[in-house]
Amino acid sequence: MVAMARAPLSHAPRETSAAVAPFKAKVDWDGLRERMQGPLLRPGNPGFDDARKLFNLLNDDHIPAAVAQCESAEDVRQGVLAAANRAPLAARSGGHSYVGYSAPHRGLVLDLRRMSAVTVQADGTASVGAGASLRDVYTGLSQANRCLPGGSCFTVGISGVALGGGIGVLQRKFGLTCDHLVSAELVTADGRTLTATATRTPDLFWALRGGGGGNFGIVTRFTFATDPAPALTVFVLVFPAGKVTEVFTAWQPWITDAPRELWANLNISGGAVPSCRVAGCFVGPSSGCAPLLDDLIARAGVIPTRRTVQDRDYFNAMRFFSGKPDREAFVASSRVLTSPTPDPGRVVALLTCRGGMSLILDALGGAVADVGVQQSAFPHRSAFATAQIYATATAASEDEVTRSVGEVVAGLADLGIDGGYVNYIDPALPDWATCYYGPNLPRLRSVAHDYDPDRVFDFAQSVLRA
């Protein structure tokens, strides 16, 4: 996709009741409640208000008609059959959908969080309930001394991570989360429960590895191949304000040249004088990591104001990156660097005088690039890094913040940095379908049509709307 100059963009309006499709039939909520093993909560029921809320506070205006707290694949099947083409329908795992797609206004939320068991088999494969959080996954695997590459925030759900690809701190060594998928049990739009594998349903299995959540069915259980849990080193280098260009310039060739055991991101904080830090994970002891960090510092010619390096086991290394569990109010988007940018200073300039905004560059490469662009639905195999634009907001400042995020998104495109990562989904991203799926889009459309021809799982950025 060729980058073109664009005017600053603001985010698309959030869903309102006016955006809901005019369904011809009503859902039999009482009948669904009777057929479910888990509770069905409706407005006014105890627990409904807490159950409907997602991670992003800005989505608190999404009021579903019901939240089905599913306890089994059969509960999910009953929910799909009851709501199909009668009400908006979506599955909810961690609830981190940036713009609230997992809580459709006046629709049915199939809340999977009660389906969170993690079981490791003797051969090292792990059965993971689709409602498991990353904390659940890392806890269960670490008890068996196994590991799975995945995201960092502990409250994120495994479903969203895996179905969108699954970038994380171990990806350069072990690949994406979706690269470890062995099979997925899911409920389709017509109420069938099937198991997708590479041999049984090759097109569907391909699509589930990076094609984004909510497009092809509702996964109820994953089976992943895992690796022995390694000893890890975690680190953070905090650099003085005003030195971002120097660090950025050094970071790009440094991480490109680094062994695949090393992963690191560059987090640029906006403000009158932008600042930055480099954080990462090394597969191995700190004695092997220290010379690599010394090399970055020497290349940048900037002494960090703080240097933290710690040896940790798998679970505690993941916890190091877990962040705060509290709900937040934010606006976010993404871009993808297909290669190192030749002008880091111009990227840094986009963050000047944008307090409360971060640009987080997560390095790809290594094992991520071992898989071909069209071998799975995740298209960014040969890219250098993903870029997340993340800005704190309030209900009062949301419009202003969305305009600011849109300006940075457009500014990056003007510098030849386009594309996007579907797990940082953004309704205002120009040409979003091509950005998220690249050359895999036509095949994804075909798979979605095969498994959901009547658009039961429709939402504003579903593959069938691309």
GROMACS .gro file of C-alpha atoms in nm:
model
  466
    1MET     CA    1   0.000   0.000   0.000
    2VAL     CA    2   0.150   0.334  -0.104
    3ALA     CA    3   0.150   0.602   0.165
    4MET     CA    4  -0.029   0.921   0.064
    5ALA     CA    5  -0.066   1.254   0.241
    6ARG     CA    6  -0.387   1.264   0.439
    7ALA     CA    7  -0.572   1.523   0.638
    8PRO     CA    8  -0.582   1.461   1.014
    9LEU     CA    9  -0.843   1.203   1.101
   10SER     CA   10  -1.069   1.166   1.400
   11HIS     CA   11  -1.220   0.841   1.518
   12ALA     CA   12  -1.551   0.723   1.383
   13PRO     CA   13  -1.855   0.772   1.607
   14ARG     CA   14  -1.910   0.503   1.865
   15GLU     CA   15  -2.204   0.267   1.831
   16THR     CA   16  -2.540   0.409   1.930
   17SER     CA   17  -2.887   0.264   1.927
   18ALA     CA   18  -2.940   0.425   1.586
   19ALA     CA   19  -2.663   0.205   1.446
   20VAL     CA   20  -2.836  -0.120   1.541
   21ALA     CA   21  -2.977  -0.316   1.247
   22PRO     CA   22  -3.359  -0.342   1.227
   23PHE     CA   23  -3.409  -0.711   1.311
   24LYS     CA   24  -3.742  -0.864   1.217
   25ALA     CA   25  -3.776  -1.108   1.508
   26LYS     CA   26  -3.721  -1.073   1.881
   27VAL     CA   27  -3.502  -1.287   2.104
   28ASP     CA   28  -3.684  -1.519   2.344
   29TRP     CA   29  -3.478  -1.420   2.648
   30ASP     CA   30  -3.682  -1.627   2.893
   31GLY     CA   31  -3.643  -1.935   2.677
   32LEU     CA   32  -3.269  -1.881   2.646
   33ARG     CA   33  -3.237  -1.842   3.023
   34GLU     CA   34  -3.410  -2.177   3.072
   35ARG     CA   35  -3.185  -2.355   2.821
   36MET     CA   36  -2.859  -2.221   2.963
   37GLN     CA   37  -2.653  -2.377   3.239
   38GLY     CA   38  -2.494  -2.042   3.325
   39PRO     CA   39  -2.682  -1.724   3.423
   40LEU     CA   40  -2.841  -1.488   3.174
   41LEU     CA   41  -2.830  -1.131   3.304
   42ARG     CA   42  -3.054  -0.854   3.175
   43PRO     CA   43  -3.072  -0.482   3.264
   44GLY     CA   44  -3.194  -0.450   3.622
   45ASN     CA   45  -3.069  -0.795   3.725
   46PRO     CA   46  -2.810  -0.805   4.007
   47GLY     CA   47  -2.462  -0.819   3.859
   48PHE     CA   48  -2.562  -0.701   3.511
   49ASP     CA   49  -2.390  -0.363   3.530
   50ASP     CA   50  -2.058  -0.513   3.634
   51ALA     CA   51  -2.084  -0.798   3.384
   52ARG     CA   52  -2.144  -0.571   3.084
   53LYS     CA   53  -1.849  -0.335   3.141
   54LEU     CA   54  -1.532  -0.367   2.933
   55PHE     CA   55  -1.176  -0.262   3.009
   56ASN     CA   56  -1.197   0.078   2.837
   57LEU     CA   57  -1.408   0.316   3.043
   58LEU     CA   58  -1.504   0.507   2.729
   59ASN     CA   59  -1.719   0.208   2.629
   60ASP     CA   60  -1.940   0.227   2.937
   61ASP     CA   61  -2.221   0.366   2.722
   62HIS     CA   62  -2.256   0.027   2.548
   63ILE     CA   63  -2.566  -0.129   2.706
   64PRO     CA   64  -2.631  -0.482   2.578
   65ALA     CA   65  -2.974  -0.638   2.600
   66ALA     CA   66  -2.830  -0.935   2.787
   67VAL     CA   67  -2.508  -1.092   2.909
   68ALA     CA   68  -2.498  -1.471   2.891
   69GLN     CA   69  -2.239  -1.601   3.138
   70CYS     CA   70  -2.160  -1.918   2.949
   71GLU     CA   71  -2.029  -2.224   3.129
   72SER     CA   72  -1.999  -2.459   2.831
   73ALA     CA   73  -1.989  -2.479   2.454
   74GLU     CA   74  -2.355  -2.577   2.471
   75ASP     CA   75  -2.437  -2.247   2.645
   76VAL     CA   76  -2.259  -2.066   2.362
   77ARG     CA   77  -2.450  -2.267   2.104
   78GLN     CA   78  -2.782  -2.185   2.267
   79GLY     CA   79  -2.691  -1.815   2.271
   80VAL     CA   80  -2.598  -1.816   1.903
   81LEU     CA   81  -2.918  -1.995   1.803
   82ALA     CA   82  -3.132  -1.762   2.013
   83ALA     CA   83  -2.983  -1.434   1.889
   84ALA     CA   84  -2.878  -1.515   1.531
   85ASN     CA   85  -3.019  -1.243   1.305
   86ARG     CA   86  -3.243  -1.127   1.590
   87ALA     CA   87  -2.995  -0.912   1.783
   88PRO     CA   88  -2.630  -0.805   1.757
   89LEU     CA   89  -2.414  -1.086   1.891
   90ALA     CA   90  -2.055  -1.096   2.017
   91ALA     CA   91  -1.830  -1.302   2.238
   92ARG     CA   92  -1.642  -1.147   2.528
   93SER     CA   93  -1.324  -1.292   2.676
   94GLY     CA   94  -1.097  -1.032   2.838
   95GLY     CA   95  -1.310  -0.737   2.728
   96HIS     CA   96  -1.017  -0.538   2.590
   97SER     CA   97  -1.171  -0.457   2.252
   98TYR     CA   98  -1.050  -0.100   2.212
   99VAL     CA   99  -1.380   0.036   2.079
  100GLY     CA  100  -1.615  -0.203   2.256
  101TYR     CA  101  -1.706  -0.452   1.986
  102SER     CA  102  -1.739  -0.725   2.250
  103ALA     CA  103  -2.037  -0.544   2.407
  104PRO     CA  104  -2.279  -0.470   2.122
  105HIS     CA  105  -2.538  -0.208   2.213
  106ARG     CA  106  -2.881  -0.372   2.261
  107GLY     CA  107  -2.726  -0.707   2.168
  108LEU     CA  108  -2.625  -1.033   2.334
  109VAL     CA  109  -2.285  -1.068   2.496
  110LEU     CA  110  -2.165  -1.427   2.524
  111ASP     CA  111  -1.937  -1.388   2.824
  112LEU     CA  112  -1.684  -1.672   2.818
  113ARG     CA  113  -1.495  -1.591   3.138
  114ARG     CA  114  -1.637  -1.889   3.327
  115MET     CA  115  -1.475  -2.111   3.062
  116SER     CA  116  -1.118  -2.047   3.172
  117ALA     CA  117  -0.964  -2.384   3.262
  118VAL     CA  118  -0.603  -2.445   3.158
  119THR     CA  119  -0.486  -2.808   3.143
  120VAL     CA  120  -0.142  -2.924   3.028
  121GLN     CA  121  -0.117  -3.274   2.882
  122ALA     CA  122   0.177  -3.513   2.913
  123ASP     CA  123   0.292  -3.430   2.558
  124GLY     CA  124   0.311  -3.058   2.644
  125THR     CA  125  -0.004  -2.949   2.461
  126ALA     CA  126  -0.230  -2.720   2.659
  127SER     CA  127  -0.610  -2.709   2.653
  128VAL     CA  128  -0.720  -2.352   2.726
  129GLY     CA  129  -1.075  -2.232   2.777
  130ALA     CA  130  -1.162  -1.940   2.552
  131GLY     CA  131  -1.247  -1.721   2.851
  132ALA     CA  132  -0.906  -1.757   3.014
  133SER     CA  133  -0.712  -1.440   3.084
  134LEU     CA  134  -0.339  -1.428   3.021
  135ARG     CA  135  -0.292  -1.452   3.396
  136ASP     CA  136  -0.485  -1.780   3.389
  137VAL     CA  137  -0.278  -1.908   3.097
  138TYR     CA  138   0.060  -1.813   3.242
  139THR     CA  139  -0.031  -1.949   3.583
  140GLY     CA  140  -0.147  -2.283   3.446
  141LEU     CA  141   0.149  -2.326   3.214
  142SER     CA  142   0.411  -2.223   3.469
  143GLN     CA  143   0.282  -2.486   3.711
  144ALA     CA  144   0.368  -2.745   3.445
  145ASN     CA  145   0.698  -2.571   3.362
  146ARG     CA  146   0.576  -2.487   3.010
  147CYS     CA  147   0.546  -2.159   2.820
  148LEU     CA  148   0.341  -2.007   2.540
  149PRO     CA  149   0.430  -1.676   2.373
  150GLY     CA  150   0.155  -1.422   2.426
  151GLY     CA  151   0.067  -1.069   2.524
  152SER     CA  152   0.169  -0.883   2.836
  153CYS     CA  153  -0.140  -0.740   3.010
  154PHE     CA  154  -0.265  -1.007   3.253
  155THR     CA  155  -0.635  -0.917   3.214
  156VAL     CA  156  -0.637  -0.957   2.834
  157GLY     CA  157  -0.823  -1.266   2.714
  158ILE     CA  158  -0.645  -1.546   2.529
  159SER     CA  159  -0.912  -1.546   2.257
  160GLY     CA  160  -0.847  -1.196   2.131
  161VAL     CA  161  -0.472  -1.243   2.153
  162ALA     CA  162  -0.457  -1.570   1.961
  163LEU     CA  163  -0.719  -1.491   1.696
  164GLY     CA  164  -0.550  -1.163   1.605
  165GLY     CA  165  -0.206  -1.319   1.583
  166GLY     CA  166  -0.062  -1.271   1.929
  167ILE     CA  167   0.241  -1.047   1.954
  168GLY     CA  168   0.434  -1.052   2.280
  169VAL     CA  169   0.765  -1.046   2.461
  170LEU     CA  170   0.877  -1.395   2.353
  171GLN     CA  171   0.778  -1.370   1.987
  172ARG     CA  172   1.126  -1.332   1.836
  173LYS     CA  173   1.231  -1.662   1.995
  174PHE     CA  174   0.908  -1.866   1.991
  175GLY     CA  175   0.684  -1.693   1.735
  176LEU     CA  176   0.329  -1.561   1.769
  177THR     CA  177   0.058  -1.713   1.985
  178CYS     CA  178  -0.131  -1.826   1.674
  179ASP     CA  179   0.176  -2.015   1.551
  180HIS     CA  180   0.129  -2.257   1.841
  181LEU     CA  181  -0.239  -2.328   1.772
  182VAL     CA  182  -0.307  -2.700   1.724
  183SER     CA  183  -0.687  -2.693   1.718
  184ALA     CA  184  -0.983  -2.479   1.815
  185GLU     CA  185  -1.330  -2.586   1.922
  186LEU     CA  186  -1.586  -2.332   1.804
  187VAL     CA  187  -1.956  -2.270   1.753
  188THR     CA  188  -2.045  -2.157   1.402
  189ALA     CA  189  -2.316  -1.916   1.294
  190ASP     CA  190  -2.561  -2.200   1.225
  191GLY     CA  191  -2.513  -2.349   1.571
  192ARG     CA  192  -2.275  -2.631   1.487
  193THR     CA  193  -1.994  -2.716   1.726
  194LEU     CA  194  -1.683  -2.826   1.541
  195THR     CA  195  -1.310  -2.861   1.592
  196ALA     CA  196  -1.091  -2.674   1.346
  197THR     CA  197  -0.753  -2.826   1.262
  198ALA     CA  198  -0.501  -2.791   0.980
  199THR     CA  199  -0.617  -3.119   0.822
  200ARG     CA  200  -0.990  -3.123   0.902
  201THR     CA  201  -1.082  -2.762   0.815
  202PRO     CA  202  -0.769  -2.609   0.658
  203ASP     CA  203  -0.925  -2.280   0.543
  204LEU     CA  204  -1.096  -2.213   0.875
  205PHE     CA  205  -0.787  -2.311   1.074
  206TRP     CA  206  -0.577  -2.079   0.857
  207ALA     CA  207  -0.821  -1.791   0.916
  208LEU     CA  208  -0.825  -1.839   1.294
  209ARG     CA  209  -0.450  -1.776   1.305
  210GLY     CA  210  -0.451  -1.399   1.269
  211GLY     CA  211  -0.784  -1.325   1.102
  212GLY     CA  212  -0.920  -1.142   1.406
  213GLY     CA  213  -1.185  -1.228   1.662
  214GLY     CA  214  -1.557  -1.227   1.591
  215ASN     CA  215  -1.540  -1.316   1.222
  216PHE     CA  216  -1.574  -1.691   1.174
  217GLY     CA  217  -1.744  -1.831   1.483
  218ILE     CA  218  -1.707  -1.826   1.859
  219VAL     CA  219  -1.411  -2.027   1.983
  220THR     CA  220  -1.485  -2.207   2.308
  221ARG     CA  221  -1.156  -2.391   2.362
  222PHE     CA  222  -0.803  -2.378   2.220
  223THR     CA  223  -0.532  -2.642   2.209
  224PHE     CA  224  -0.180  -2.502   2.190
  225ALA     CA  225   0.160  -2.659   2.152
  226THR     CA  226   0.388  -2.527   2.426
  227ASP     CA  227   0.761  -2.514   2.491
  228PRO     CA  228   0.962  -2.589   2.806
  229ALA     CA  229   0.963  -2.276   3.023
  230PRO     CA  230   1.305  -2.111   2.993
  231ALA     CA  231   1.495  -1.895   3.238
  232LEU     CA  232   1.442  -1.533   3.136
  233THR     CA  233   1.592  -1.190   3.192
  234VAL     CA  234   1.374  -0.879   3.198
  235PHE     CA  235   1.506  -0.527   3.167
  236VAL     CA  236   1.416  -0.159   3.144
  237LEU     CA  237   1.641   0.126   3.037
  238VAL     CA  238   1.502   0.475   3.105
  239PHE     CA  239   1.669   0.753   2.909
  240PRO     CA  240   1.674   1.128   2.982
  241ALA     CA  241   1.415   1.349   2.815
  242GLY     CA  242   1.524   1.509   2.491
  243LYS     CA  243   1.732   1.210   2.375
  244VAL     CA  244   1.461   1.010   2.199
  245THR     CA  245   1.595   1.060   1.846
  246GLU     CA  246   1.939   0.933   1.947
  247VAL     CA  247   1.795   0.626   2.121
  248PHE     CA  248   1.546   0.556   1.840
  249THR     CA  249   1.823   0.583   1.580
  250ALA     CA  250   2.036   0.334   1.774
  251TRP     CA  251   1.750   0.099   1.869
  252GLN     CA  252   1.654   0.015   1.512
  253PRO     CA  253   1.979  -0.145   1.392
  254TRP     CA  254   2.048  -0.281   1.740
  255ILE     CA  255   1.730  -0.490   1.755
  256THR     CA  256   1.767  -0.587   1.389
  257ASP     CA  257   2.115  -0.727   1.459
  258ALA     CA  258   2.020  -0.885   1.792
  259PRO     CA  259   1.987  -1.262   1.840
  260ARG     CA  260   1.631  -1.388   1.838
  261GLU     CA  261   1.660  -1.460   2.210
  262LEU     CA  262   1.629  -1.084   2.261
  263TRP     CA  263   1.305  -0.890   2.230
  264ALA     CA  264   1.274  -0.521   2.313
  265ASN     CA  265   1.033  -0.239   2.255
  266LEU     CA  266   1.080   0.137   2.242
  267ASN     CA  267   0.818   0.336   2.432
  268ILE     CA  268   0.813   0.707   2.342
  269SER     CA  269   0.617   0.933   2.577
  270GLY     CA  270   0.481   1.253   2.426
  271GLY     CA  271   0.514   1.593   2.586
  272ALA     CA  272   0.683   1.931   2.551
  273VAL     CA  273   1.008   1.735   2.544
  274PRO     CA  274   0.942   1.368   2.455
  275SER     CA  275   1.115   1.096   2.656
  276CYS     CA  276   1.160   0.723   2.609
  277ARG     CA  277   1.248   0.391   2.762
  278VAL     CA  278   1.353   0.055   2.620
  279ALA     CA  279   1.207  -0.254   2.787
  280GLY     CA  280   1.247  -0.616   2.695
  281CYS     CA  281   1.301  -0.981   2.762
  282PHE     CA  282   1.599  -1.206   2.696
  283VAL     CA  283   1.575  -1.584   2.680
  284GLY     CA  284   1.871  -1.670   2.899
  285PRO     CA  285   2.057  -1.537   3.203
  286SER     CA  286   2.132  -1.172   3.275
  287SER     CA  287   2.500  -1.240   3.212
  288GLY     CA  288   2.412  -1.298   2.847
  289CYS     CA  289   2.180  -0.998   2.830
  290ALA     CA  290   2.409  -0.736   2.985
  291PRO     CA  291   2.653  -0.707   2.690
  292LEU     CA  292   2.361  -0.654   2.453
  293LEU     CA  293   2.230  -0.366   2.664
  294ASP     CA  294   2.579  -0.218   2.683
  295ASP     CA  295   2.588  -0.228   2.304
  296LEU     CA  296   2.263  -0.032   2.274
  297ILE     CA  297   2.386   0.233   2.516
  298ALA     CA  298   2.713   0.265   2.326
  299ARG     CA  299   2.534   0.298   1.992
  300ALA     CA  300   2.301   0.566   2.128
  301GLY     CA  301   2.574   0.755   2.313
  302VAL     CA  302   2.322   0.823   2.589
  303ILE     CA  303   2.355   0.701   2.948
  304PRO     CA  304   2.022   0.581   3.092
  305THR     CA  305   1.897   0.744   3.409
  306ARG     CA  306   1.776   0.405   3.529
  307ARG     CA  307   1.881   0.054   3.438
  308THR     CA  308   1.685  -0.245   3.573
  309VAL     CA  309   1.796  -0.599   3.486
  310GLN     CA  310   1.648  -0.903   3.663
  311ASP     CA  311   1.666  -1.281   3.627
  312ARG     CA  312   1.315  -1.427   3.650
  313ASP     CA  313   1.128  -1.749   3.590
  314TYR     CA  314   0.861  -1.764   3.319
  315PHE     CA  315   0.559  -1.659   3.527
  316ASN     CA  316   0.736  -1.377   3.708
  317ALA     CA  317   0.885  -1.251   3.384
  318MET     CA  318   0.536  -1.230   3.236
  319ARG     CA  319   0.413  -1.059   3.552
  320PHE     CA  320   0.690  -0.800   3.513
  321PHE     CA  321   0.518  -0.677   3.195
  322SER     CA  322   0.161  -0.720   3.318
  323GLY     CA  323   0.075  -0.355   3.391
  324LYS     CA  324  -0.207  -0.240   3.614
  325PRO     CA  325  -0.531  -0.441   3.628
  326ASP     CA  326  -0.747  -0.131   3.671
  327ARG     CA  327  -0.983  -0.029   3.394
  328GLU     CA  328  -0.864   0.268   3.191
  329ALA     CA  329  -1.004   0.534   2.959
  330PHE     CA  330  -0.805   0.563   2.638
  331VAL     CA  331  -0.803   0.605   2.262
  332ALA     CA  332  -0.563   0.395   2.056
  333SER     CA  333  -0.466   0.295   1.704
  334SER     CA  334  -0.174   0.132   1.527
  335ARG     CA  335   0.063   0.132   1.236
  336VAL     CA  336   0.323  -0.120   1.116
  337LEU     CA  337   0.683  -0.044   1.021
  338THR     CA  338   0.764  -0.267   0.726
  339SER     CA  339   1.129  -0.168   0.773
  340PRO     CA  340   1.326   0.066   1.000
  341THR     CA  341   1.227   0.427   0.945
  342PRO     CA  342   1.502   0.637   0.785
  343ASP     CA  343   1.407   0.950   0.981
  344PRO     CA  344   1.339   0.876   1.349
  345GLY     CA  345   1.345   1.248   1.429
  346ARG     CA  346   1.032   1.311   1.225
  347VAL     CA  347   0.852   1.033   1.408
  348VAL     CA  348   0.956   1.181   1.743
  349ALA     CA  349   0.832   1.524   1.630
  350LEU     CA  350   0.480   1.381   1.600
  351LEU     CA  351   0.481   1.323   1.978
  352THR     CA  352   0.601   1.672   2.070
  353CYS     CA  353   0.347   1.861   2.283
  354ARG     CA  354   0.119   1.556   2.304
  355GLY     CA  355   0.115   1.484   2.674
  356GLY     CA  356  -0.061   1.164   2.777
  357MET     CA  357   0.019   0.994   2.447
  358SER     CA  358   0.265   0.711   2.387
  359LEU     CA  359   0.405   0.554   2.072
  360ILE     CA  360   0.506   0.197   2.151
  361LEU     CA  361   0.724   0.017   1.896
  362ASP     CA  362   0.732  -0.362   1.942
  363ALA     CA  363   1.005  -0.541   1.749
  364LEU     CA  364   0.909  -0.827   1.519
  365GLY     CA  365   1.159  -1.045   1.331
  366GLY     CA  366   1.313  -1.372   1.441
  367ALA     CA  367   1.066  -1.660   1.462
  368VAL     CA  368   0.777  -1.435   1.350
  369ALA     CA  369   0.937  -1.415   1.006
  370ASP     CA  370   0.993  -1.792   0.985
  371VAL     CA  371   0.630  -1.829   0.873
  372GLY     CA  372   0.530  -1.708   0.528
  373VAL     CA  373   0.300  -1.409   0.484
  374GLN     CA  374   0.019  -1.627   0.349
  375GLN     CA  375   0.082  -1.941   0.557
  376SER     CA  376  -0.141  -1.792   0.828
  377ALA     CA  377  -0.386  -1.503   0.823
  378PHE     CA  378  -0.142  -1.276   1.011
  379PRO     CA  379   0.016  -1.072   0.726
  380HIS     CA  380   0.298  -0.878   0.894
  381ARG     CA  381   0.553  -1.159   0.894
  382SER     CA  382   0.831  -0.966   0.726
  383ALA     CA  383   0.768  -0.635   0.903
  384PHE     CA  384   1.020  -0.471   1.134
  385ALA     CA  385   0.788  -0.362   1.416
  386THR     CA  386   0.433  -0.277   1.514
  387ALA     CA  387   0.353   0.073   1.639
  388GLN     CA  388   0.076   0.130   1.892
  389ILE     CA  389  -0.050   0.484   1.943
  390TYR     CA  390  -0.205   0.499   2.290
  391ALA     CA  391  -0.348   0.808   2.459
  392THR     CA  392  -0.522   0.848   2.793
  393ALA     CA  393  -0.857   1.026   2.780
  394THR     CA  394  -1.172   1.110   2.971
  395ALA     CA  395  -1.528   1.135   2.850
  396ALA     CA  396  -1.482   1.513   2.837
  397SER     CA  397  -1.153   1.499   2.643
  398GLU     CA  398  -1.236   1.207   2.414
  399ASP     CA  399  -1.305   1.417   2.103
  400GLU     CA  400  -0.986   1.617   2.143
  401VAL     CA  401  -0.778   1.307   2.211
  402THR     CA  402  -0.921   1.118   1.913
  403ARG     CA  403  -0.831   1.410   1.687
  404SER     CA  404  -0.478   1.405   1.825
  405VAL     CA  405  -0.443   1.029   1.775
  406GLY     CA  406  -0.575   1.068   1.420
  407GLU     CA  407  -0.312   1.331   1.347
  408VAL     CA  408  -0.035   1.096   1.457
  409VAL     CA  409  -0.182   0.806   1.256
  410ALA     CA  410  -0.192   1.027   0.945
  411GLY     CA  411   0.155   1.166   1.018
  412LEU     CA  412   0.303   0.817   1.034
  413ALA     CA  413   0.141   0.732   0.701
  414ASP     CA  414   0.299   1.043   0.550
  415LEU     CA  415   0.635   0.898   0.656
  416GLY     CA  416   0.562   0.569   0.480
  417ILE     CA  417   0.451   0.391   0.799
  418ASP     CA  418   0.110   0.245   0.729
  419GLY     CA  419  -0.058  -0.091   0.781
  420GLY     CA  420  -0.215  -0.183   1.115
  421TYR     CA  421  -0.252  -0.461   1.374
  422VAL     CA  422  -0.606  -0.595   1.407
  423ASN     CA  423  -0.579  -0.642   1.785
  424TYR     CA  424  -0.541  -0.264   1.812
  425ILE     CA  425  -0.861  -0.221   1.612
  426ASP     CA  426  -0.963   0.133   1.515
  427PRO     CA  427  -1.273   0.226   1.310
  428ALA     CA  428  -1.105   0.541   1.180
  429LEU     CA  429  -0.794   0.376   1.038
  430PRO     CA  430  -0.794   0.456   0.665
  431ASP     CA  431  -0.837   0.148   0.446
  432TRP     CA  432  -0.845  -0.059   0.764
  433ALA     CA  433  -0.915  -0.395   0.600
  434THR     CA  434  -0.607  -0.378   0.380
  435CYS     CA  435  -0.402  -0.244   0.670
  436TYR     CA  436  -0.500  -0.532   0.897
  437TYR     CA  437  -0.498  -0.821   0.650
  438GLY     CA  438  -0.293  -0.720   0.345
  439PRO     CA  439  -0.281  -0.989   0.074
  440ASN     CA  440  -0.479  -1.229   0.295
  441LEU     CA  441  -0.800  -1.026   0.279
  442PRO     CA  442  -0.965  -1.200  -0.021
  443ARG     CA  443  -0.919  -1.546   0.132
  444LEU     CA  444  -1.047  -1.422   0.470
  445ARG     CA  445  -1.360  -1.282   0.305
  446SER     CA  446  -1.418  -1.618   0.138
  447VAL     CA  447  -1.381  -1.813   0.463
  448ALA     CA  448  -1.610  -1.572   0.648
  449HIS     CA  449  -1.874  -1.606   0.378
  450ASP     CA  450  -1.851  -1.986   0.388
  451TYR     CA  451  -1.901  -2.003   0.765
  452ASP     CA  452  -2.127  -1.700   0.821
  453PRO     CA  453  -2.315  -1.625   0.498
  454ASP     CA  454  -2.600  -1.453   0.685
  455ARG     CA  455  -2.367  -1.226   0.885
  456VAL     CA  456  -2.472  -1.349   1.225
  457PHE     CA  457  -2.142  -1.221   1.370
  458ASP     CA  458  -2.163  -0.884   1.200
  459PHE     CA  459  -1.993  -0.576   1.347
  460ALA     CA  460  -1.855  -0.249   1.213
  461GLN     CA  461  -1.516  -0.393   1.116
  462SER     CA  462  -1.602  -0.753   1.042
  463VAL     CA  463  -1.421  -0.916   0.753
  464LEU     CA  464  -1.747  -0.936   0.557
  465ARG     CA  465  -1.774  -0.556   0.572
  466ALA     CA  466  -1.422  -0.511   0.436
   0.00000   0.00000   0.00000
